Coordinates of C-alpha atoms in Angstrom, one line a residue:
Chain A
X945 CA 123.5 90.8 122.7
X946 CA 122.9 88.3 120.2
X947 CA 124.2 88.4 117.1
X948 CA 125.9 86.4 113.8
X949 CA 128.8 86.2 111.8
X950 CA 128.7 84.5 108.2
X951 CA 132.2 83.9 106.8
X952 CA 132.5 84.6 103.2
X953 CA 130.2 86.9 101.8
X954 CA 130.9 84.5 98.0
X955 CA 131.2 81.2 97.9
X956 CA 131.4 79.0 94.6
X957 CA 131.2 75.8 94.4
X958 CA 130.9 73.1 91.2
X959 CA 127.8 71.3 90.5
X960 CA 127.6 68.3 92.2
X961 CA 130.0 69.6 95.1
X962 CA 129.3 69.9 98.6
X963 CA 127.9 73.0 100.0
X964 CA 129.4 74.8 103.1
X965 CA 128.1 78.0 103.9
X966 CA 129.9 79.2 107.8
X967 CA 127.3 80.7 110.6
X968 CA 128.9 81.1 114.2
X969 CA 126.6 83.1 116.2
X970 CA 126.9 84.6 120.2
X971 CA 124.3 84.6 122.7
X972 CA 124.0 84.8 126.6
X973 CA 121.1 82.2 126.1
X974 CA 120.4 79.2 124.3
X975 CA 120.1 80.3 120.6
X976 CA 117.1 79.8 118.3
X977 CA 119.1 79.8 115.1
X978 CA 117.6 79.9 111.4
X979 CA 118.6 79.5 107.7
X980 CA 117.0 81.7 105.5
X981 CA 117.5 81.4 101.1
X982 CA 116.9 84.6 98.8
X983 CA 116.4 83.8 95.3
X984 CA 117.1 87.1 93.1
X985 CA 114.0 89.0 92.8
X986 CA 112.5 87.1 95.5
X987 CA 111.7 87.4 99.4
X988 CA 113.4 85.4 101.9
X989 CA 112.3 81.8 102.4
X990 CA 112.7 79.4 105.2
X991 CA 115.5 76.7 104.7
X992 CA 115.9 75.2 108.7
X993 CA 115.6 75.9 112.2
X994 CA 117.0 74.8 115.1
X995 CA 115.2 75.4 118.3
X996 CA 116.1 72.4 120.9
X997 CA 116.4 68.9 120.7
X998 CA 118.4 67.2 117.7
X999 CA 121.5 69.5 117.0
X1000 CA 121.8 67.8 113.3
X1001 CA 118.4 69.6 111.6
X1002 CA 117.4 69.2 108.1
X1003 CA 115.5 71.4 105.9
X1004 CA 114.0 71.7 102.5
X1005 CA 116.2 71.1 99.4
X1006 CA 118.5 68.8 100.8
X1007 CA 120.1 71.3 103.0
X1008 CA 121.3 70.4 106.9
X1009 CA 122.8 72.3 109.7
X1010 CA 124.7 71.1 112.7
X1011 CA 124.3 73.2 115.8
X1012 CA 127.4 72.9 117.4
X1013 CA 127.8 74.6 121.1
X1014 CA 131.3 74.0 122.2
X1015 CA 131.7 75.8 118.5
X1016 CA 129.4 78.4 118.7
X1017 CA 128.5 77.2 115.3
X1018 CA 125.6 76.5 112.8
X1019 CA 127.4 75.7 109.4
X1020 CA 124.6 75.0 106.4
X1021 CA 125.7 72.1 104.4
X1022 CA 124.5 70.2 100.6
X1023 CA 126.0 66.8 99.9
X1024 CA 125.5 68.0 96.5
X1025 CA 125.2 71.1 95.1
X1026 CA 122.8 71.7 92.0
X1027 CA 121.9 75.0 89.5
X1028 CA 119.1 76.2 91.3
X1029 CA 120.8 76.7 94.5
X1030 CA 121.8 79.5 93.3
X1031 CA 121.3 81.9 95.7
X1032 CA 121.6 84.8 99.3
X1033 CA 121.8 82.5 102.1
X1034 CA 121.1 84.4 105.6
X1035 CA 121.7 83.0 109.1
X1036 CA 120.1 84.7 111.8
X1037 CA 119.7 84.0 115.3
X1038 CA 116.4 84.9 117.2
X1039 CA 116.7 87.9 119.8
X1040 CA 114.3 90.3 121.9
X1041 CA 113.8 93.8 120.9
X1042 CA 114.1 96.8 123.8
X1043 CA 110.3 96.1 124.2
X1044 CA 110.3 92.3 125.0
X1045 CA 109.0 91.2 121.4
X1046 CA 111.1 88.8 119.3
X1047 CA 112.5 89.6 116.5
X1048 CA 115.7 87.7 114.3
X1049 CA 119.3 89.5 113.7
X1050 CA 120.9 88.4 110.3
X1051 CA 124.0 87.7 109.0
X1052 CA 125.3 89.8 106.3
X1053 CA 124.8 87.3 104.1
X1054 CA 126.5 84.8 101.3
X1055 CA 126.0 85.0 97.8
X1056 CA 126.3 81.1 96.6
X1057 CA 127.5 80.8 93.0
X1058 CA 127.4 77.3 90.8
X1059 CA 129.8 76.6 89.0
X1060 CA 128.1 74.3 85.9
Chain B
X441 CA 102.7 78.5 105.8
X442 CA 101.7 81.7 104.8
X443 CA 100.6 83.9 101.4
X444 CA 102.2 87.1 101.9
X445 CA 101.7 90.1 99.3
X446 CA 103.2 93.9 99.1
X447 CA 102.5 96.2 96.9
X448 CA 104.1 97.9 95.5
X449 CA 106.5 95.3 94.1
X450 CA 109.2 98.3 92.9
X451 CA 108.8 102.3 92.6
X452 CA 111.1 105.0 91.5
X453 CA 110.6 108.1 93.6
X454 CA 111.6 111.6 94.0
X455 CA 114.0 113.2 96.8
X456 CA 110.9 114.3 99.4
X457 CA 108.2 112.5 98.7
X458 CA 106.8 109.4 100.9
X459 CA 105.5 105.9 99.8
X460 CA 103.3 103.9 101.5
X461 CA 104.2 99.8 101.3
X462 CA 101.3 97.5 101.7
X463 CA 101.8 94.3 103.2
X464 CA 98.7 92.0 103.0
X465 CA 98.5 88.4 104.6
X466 CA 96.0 85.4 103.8
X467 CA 95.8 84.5 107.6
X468 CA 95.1 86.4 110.5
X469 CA 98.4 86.9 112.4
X470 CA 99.7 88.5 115.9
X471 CA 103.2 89.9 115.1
X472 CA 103.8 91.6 111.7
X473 CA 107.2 92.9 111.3
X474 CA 109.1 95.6 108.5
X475 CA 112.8 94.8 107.1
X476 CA 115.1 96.9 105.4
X477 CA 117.7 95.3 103.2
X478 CA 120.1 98.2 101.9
X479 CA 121.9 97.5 99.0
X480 CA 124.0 94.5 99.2
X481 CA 123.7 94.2 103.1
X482 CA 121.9 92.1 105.0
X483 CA 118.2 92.5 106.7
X484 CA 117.9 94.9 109.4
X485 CA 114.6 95.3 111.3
X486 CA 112.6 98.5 111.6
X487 CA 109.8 98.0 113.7
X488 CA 107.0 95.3 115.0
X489 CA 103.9 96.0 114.5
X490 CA 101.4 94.4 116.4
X491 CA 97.3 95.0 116.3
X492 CA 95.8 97.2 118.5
X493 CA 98.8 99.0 119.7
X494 CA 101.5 101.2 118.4
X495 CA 104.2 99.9 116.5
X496 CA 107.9 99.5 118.5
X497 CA 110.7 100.8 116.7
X498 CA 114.2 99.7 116.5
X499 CA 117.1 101.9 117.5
X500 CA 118.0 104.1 114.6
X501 CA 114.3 104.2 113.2
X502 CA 111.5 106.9 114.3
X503 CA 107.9 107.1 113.5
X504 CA 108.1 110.7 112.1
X505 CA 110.2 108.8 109.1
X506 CA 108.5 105.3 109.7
X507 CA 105.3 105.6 110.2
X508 CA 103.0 101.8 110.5
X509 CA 99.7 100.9 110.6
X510 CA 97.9 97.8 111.6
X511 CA 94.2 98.4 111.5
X512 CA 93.9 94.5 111.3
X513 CA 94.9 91.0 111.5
X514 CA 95.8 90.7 107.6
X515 CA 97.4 94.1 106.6
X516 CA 99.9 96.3 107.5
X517 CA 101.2 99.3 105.9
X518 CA 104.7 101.1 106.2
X519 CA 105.1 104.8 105.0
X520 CA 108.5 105.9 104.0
X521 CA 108.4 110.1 104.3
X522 CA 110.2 112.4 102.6
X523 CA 112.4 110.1 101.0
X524 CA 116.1 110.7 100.0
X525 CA 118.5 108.6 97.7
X526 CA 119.8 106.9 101.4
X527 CA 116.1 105.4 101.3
X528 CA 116.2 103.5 98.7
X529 CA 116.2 99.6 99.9
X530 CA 114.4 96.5 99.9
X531 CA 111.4 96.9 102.0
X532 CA 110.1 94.0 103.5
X533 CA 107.5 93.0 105.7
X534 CA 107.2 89.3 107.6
X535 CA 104.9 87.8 110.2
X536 CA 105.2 84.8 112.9
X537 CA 101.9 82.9 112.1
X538 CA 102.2 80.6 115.0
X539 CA 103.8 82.4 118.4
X540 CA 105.9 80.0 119.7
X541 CA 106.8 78.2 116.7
X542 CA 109.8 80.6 115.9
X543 CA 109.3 80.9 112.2
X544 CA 108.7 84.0 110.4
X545 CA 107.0 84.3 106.9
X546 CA 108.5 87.1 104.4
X547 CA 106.6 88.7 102.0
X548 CA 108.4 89.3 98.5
X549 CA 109.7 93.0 99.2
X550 CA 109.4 96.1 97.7
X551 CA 112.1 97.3 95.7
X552 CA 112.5 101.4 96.2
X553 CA 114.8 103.5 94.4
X554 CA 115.2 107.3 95.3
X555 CA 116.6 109.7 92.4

């Protein structure tokens, strides 16, 4: 079965520091593997995906994530980290449910804290 | 993207009574799906709920406790019955707008607390 592993449910970091939130996932097949942000109060919004093709995907806000196989691997990175990404950042990886439909498994989560 | 509503946006209940979540969308979409995010934890799905069948529940979640509806291609509702304090969680409810394109769209939640 499918599944994901964040390491480090808090991470801080300064303003203006890079950002490194840790996803390694497992899978039997090739992985569909997401970032997901949660701002407090908020639902859960799409950062980046990566599906096939380029392992090196970029999403919104500056964020990227390098799909590394041999590591089992899809770290979220920021060159440099500002206020409002302040936030719950979930990985999750795309699996099937007993009855053939699709659904995502999460991480537990990290918390990322700025540091002004 | 999608506009994605619930309502409510928070309750306070009572140990056994049921809520009913609404979840709303501003397109017409194939796969709905309901979340639960316990306190501090991550998201972990209850059940899909696609039109014109009966909702498919994950392991650990019945349709005595969970019951869905999906009497259309917009809305959705998930019932929470007789409700104790384990209940209370972020409900939330998300929906694939494009199959194939591997993204799902999540509403803002619904914030339950169970005295």
């Amino acid at each position: 079965a499918q599944s994901v592993t964040q390491l480090g449910s808090h991470v801080s970091v300064s303003e203006g520091a890079l950002v490194l939130l840790r996803c390694n996932y497992s899978s039997s097949v090739p992985p569909y593997l997401f970032w997901y942000v949660q701002y407090p109060n908020q639902g859960l919004q799409l950062l980046l995906k990566y599906t096939t093709g380029a392992t090196l995907v970029k999403g919104i806000n500056g964020f990227e994530a390098e799909f590394k196989k041999s590591e089992t691997s899809f770290h979220l990175t920021k060159p440099s980290a500002h206020m409002s990404d302040a936030a719950e950042y979930f990985c999750a990886v795309r699996t099937s449910t007993n009855f053939g439909n699709e659904k995502l498994t999460f991480g537990t989560g990290t918390r990322l804290t700025i540091i002004p | 993207s999608a506009v994605i509503s619930q309502k409510p946006s928070r309750d306070i209940c009572q140990r056994g009574t049921s809520l009913t979540i609404q979840c709303q969308v501003d397109s017409q979409v194939t796969m709905m799906f309901w979340y639960r995010q316990q306190p501090g934890q991550s998201l972990t799905l209850i059940a899909t709920a696609n039109q014109g069948s009966e909702a498919t529940y994950e392991s650990g979640f019945v349709i005595d406790k969970f019951p869905i509806s999906r009497p259309n291609l917009t809305f959705s509702t998930l019932t929470v019955s007789n409700m104790s304090p384990e209940d209370s969680s972020i409900y939330l409810c998300s929906v694939e707008l494009y199959r194939g394109r591997n993204e799902q769209f999540f509403g803002p939640g619904t914030r339950l607390t169970v005295l």
